[in-house]
Amino acid sequence: MTQVAHTPRVFSGIKPSGGLTLGNYLGAIKRWVDMQGPDFETVYCVVDLHAITVWQDPAELANATREVAAGMLASGIDPKGSVLFNQAQVPAHTQLAWIFNCVARVGWMNRMTQFKDKAGKNAEKVSLGLYAYPALMASDILLYHGTHVPVGEDQKQHVELTRDIATKFNHDYGVDFFPTPEPIIDGPATRVMNLRDGTKKMSKSGESDMERINMTDDADKIAKKFKKARTDPEPLPETLDGLKDRPEARNLVDIFAALSDQTPEAVIGEYAGAGWGKFKPALADLAVAKLAPISAEMARLMNDPAEIDRLLANGAERAEEIAQPILRKTYDIVGLVSSR
Ligand code: AMP
Ligand code: TRP
């Protein structure tokens, strides 16, 4: 087998299943912005086909798709440098996904912890799409020969499955065609926790709006949510070790670190011994300074949905230019006649 050198290409995606949170921003989008530049080609996708694995109201889905795109643009994704589009406009994603459905084994899918968590006791009633979703995610990445996949901690297992699918495909067909992509899970905020319960992930859904920061929250809301965030009575410790078993405190320190591009150690260095009366207002000010301009820009962009649609269409065309030759070659390898 000849070794094929794969040009470094970043691929990542976000589901438009509701509004963006601070978890999406720190765990994904901010890091995607930082990966733009000469080292990588960067491809970023609003994965609307993933969103419909659970019910989405059609009008809300269309709005959320544009809003997620607006969130990426407002955060600094450059639609000229990066390829930014929504998945449904590039049908090759589902075409390759079918082939991967035939590569992935049922036993592998049964081990996906996110499926088990989401399906819970209701596994018989969830959609087939929710079960197959990791094969579609593998297709998203491998359709572009993606090599680097910046995601939050919760997606690690899906990227590992993508590697397994690439390896099995290459092995079964005796080729060295698909790369085995690396999950990039780094920085202090790969798992931003709920502001009311530091043992749960901050997510788009969830009972109370006070448990998450939405990227559309205005300055007052952001400040209020941080000031009311649950903590414990102890002041901040002298070292990071002192935050063990203090999940809420650790989460706020990590958020502070990620927002200010520092390590959690540096934050502790600065605030050792400080009480919440000092730390929380500082965190609220920092978050407002970083997030309020983004939410204002999102609101401005959302006033002109036609412009967002234009950008997405342009991104989809560029995505297709990369994807089509890879899909055609996959068809050839598999023996699917494609004579037009
Ligand atoms: P989703 O909103 O589930 O489509 O997630 C999109 C991206 O945001 C993925 O890379 C997730 O890992 C990341 N993400 C979502 N929630 C969080 C969180 N609470 N902390 C860190 N990353 C997150
Ligand atoms: N499954 C991811 C999530 O729920 C979203 C996603 C879909 C994705 N396709 C992807 C992330 C490809 C990285 C690469 O968050």
GROMACS .gro file of N, CA and C and ligand atoms in nm, residues 11-15 24 32 45 47 50 87 93 114 118 133-134 136-141 149-152 154-155 158-159 162 201 204, ligand 2:
model
  114
   11PHE      N    1  -1.186   1.985   1.008
   11PHE     CA    2  -1.331   1.983   0.987
   11PHE      C    3  -1.399   1.980   1.123
   12SER      N    4  -1.502   2.061   1.140
   12SER     CA    5  -1.585   2.047   1.258
   12SER      C    6  -1.726   2.100   1.231
   13GLY      N    7  -1.818   2.064   1.319
   13GLY     CA    8  -1.958   2.103   1.297
   13GLY      C    9  -2.034   2.125   1.427
   14ILE      N   10  -2.143   2.199   1.413
   14ILE     CA   11  -2.234   2.223   1.526
   14ILE      C   12  -2.377   2.202   1.478
   15LYS      N   13  -2.457   2.138   1.564
   15LYS     CA   14  -2.597   2.115   1.530
   15LYS      C   15  -2.681   2.240   1.555
   24ASN      N   16  -2.057   2.577   2.354
   24ASN     CA   17  -2.026   2.571   2.211
   24ASN      C   18  -1.915   2.671   2.175
   32TRP      N   19  -1.201   2.698   1.682
   32TRP     CA   20  -1.202   2.693   1.535
   32TRP      C   21  -1.145   2.824   1.478
   45CYS      N   22  -1.906   2.351   0.951
   45CYS     CA   23  -2.035   2.312   0.897
   45CYS      C   24  -2.146   2.325   1.002
   47VAL      N   25  -2.447   2.150   1.102
   47VAL     CA   26  -2.490   2.014   1.066
   47VAL      C   27  -2.640   1.995   1.090
   50HIS      N   28  -2.784   1.644   1.118
   50HIS     CA   29  -2.769   1.583   1.251
   50HIS      C   30  -2.879   1.631   1.345
   87GLN      N   31  -2.479   2.157   0.608
   87GLN     CA   32  -2.464   2.021   0.558
   87GLN      C   33  -2.567   1.983   0.450
   93HIS      N   34  -2.261   1.438   0.167
   93HIS     CA   35  -2.251   1.391   0.306
   93HIS      C   36  -2.335   1.265   0.327
  114GLN      N   37  -2.309   0.845   2.387
  114GLN     CA   38  -2.405   0.954   2.369
  114GLN      C   39  -2.542   0.897   2.327
  118LYS      N   40  -2.879   0.952   2.534
  118LYS     CA   41  -2.993   1.022   2.473
  118LYS      C   42  -3.114   0.931   2.461
  133TYR      N   43  -2.627   0.819   1.349
  133TYR     CA   44  -2.564   0.953   1.344
  133TYR      C   45  -2.411   0.952   1.346
  134PRO      N   46  -2.345   0.868   1.425
  134PRO     CA   47  -2.197   0.873   1.422
  134PRO      C   48  -2.137   0.835   1.286
  136LEU      N   49  -2.277   0.922   1.001
  136LEU     CA   50  -2.290   1.047   0.924
  136LEU      C   51  -2.181   1.145   0.966
  137MET      N   52  -2.149   1.147   1.094
  137MET     CA   53  -2.042   1.235   1.141
  137MET      C   54  -1.906   1.192   1.080
  138ALA      N   55  -1.884   1.062   1.071
  138ALA     CA   56  -1.761   1.013   1.007
  138ALA      C   57  -1.757   1.058   0.861
  139SER      N   58  -1.873   1.053   0.797
  139SER     CA   59  -1.881   1.097   0.658
  139SER      C   60  -1.850   1.246   0.646
  140ASP      N   61  -1.903   1.327   0.738
  140ASP     CA   62  -1.876   1.472   0.736
  140ASP      C   63  -1.724   1.496   0.732
  141ILE      N   64  -1.655   1.426   0.817
  141ILE     CA   65  -1.511   1.450   0.833
  141ILE      C   66  -1.433   1.394   0.714
  149VAL      N   67  -0.982   1.741   1.405
  149VAL     CA   68  -1.122   1.766   1.438
  149VAL      C   69  -1.133   1.829   1.576
  150PRO      N   70  -1.138   1.963   1.581
  150PRO     CA   71  -1.151   2.029   1.712
  150PRO      C   72  -1.293   2.020   1.765
  151VAL      N   73  -1.309   1.954   1.877
  151VAL     CA   74  -1.441   1.933   1.938
  151VAL      C   75  -1.430   1.940   2.089
  152GLY      N   76  -1.544   1.944   2.154
  152GLY     CA   77  -1.548   1.930   2.299
  152GLY      C   78  -1.531   1.783   2.337
  154ASP      N   79  -1.714   1.571   2.478
  154ASP     CA   80  -1.824   1.476   2.454
  154ASP      C   81  -1.819   1.411   2.315
  155GLN      N   82  -1.739   1.467   2.224
  155GLN     CA   83  -1.736   1.411   2.088
  155GLN      C   84  -1.619   1.317   2.063
  158HIS      N   85  -1.694   0.975   1.917
  158HIS     CA   86  -1.739   0.976   1.778
  158HIS      C   87  -1.623   0.994   1.681
  159VAL      N   88  -1.523   1.071   1.722
  159VAL     CA   89  -1.407   1.087   1.634
  159VAL      C   90  -1.326   0.957   1.633
  162THR      N   91  -1.488   0.739   1.394
  162THR     CA   92  -1.451   0.784   1.258
  162THR      C   93  -1.318   0.720   1.217
  201LYS      N   94  -2.310   1.879   3.215
  201LYS     CA   95  -2.259   1.960   3.105
  201LYS      C   96  -2.355   2.076   3.075
  204LYS      N   97  -2.769   2.305   2.537
  204LYS     CA   98  -2.870   2.393   2.477
  204LYS      C   99  -3.007   2.370   2.538
  342TRP     N1  100  -2.184   1.529   1.651
  342TRP     C1  101  -2.136   1.661   1.680
  342TRP     C2  102  -2.207   1.716   1.806
  342TRP     O1  103  -2.309   1.669   1.843
  342TRP     C3  104  -2.156   1.756   1.566
  342TRP     C4  105  -2.085   1.710   1.444
  342TRP     C5  106  -2.143   1.654   1.333
  342TRP     C6  107  -1.946   1.714   1.419
  342TRP     N2  108  -2.049   1.625   1.239
  342TRP     C7  109  -1.928   1.659   1.289
  342TRP     C8  110  -1.837   1.758   1.493
  342TRP     C9  111  -1.802   1.645   1.235
  342TRP    C10  112  -1.711   1.741   1.437
  342TRP    C11  113  -1.694   1.686   1.309
  342TRP     O2  114  -2.160   1.806   1.865
   0.00000   0.00000   0.00000
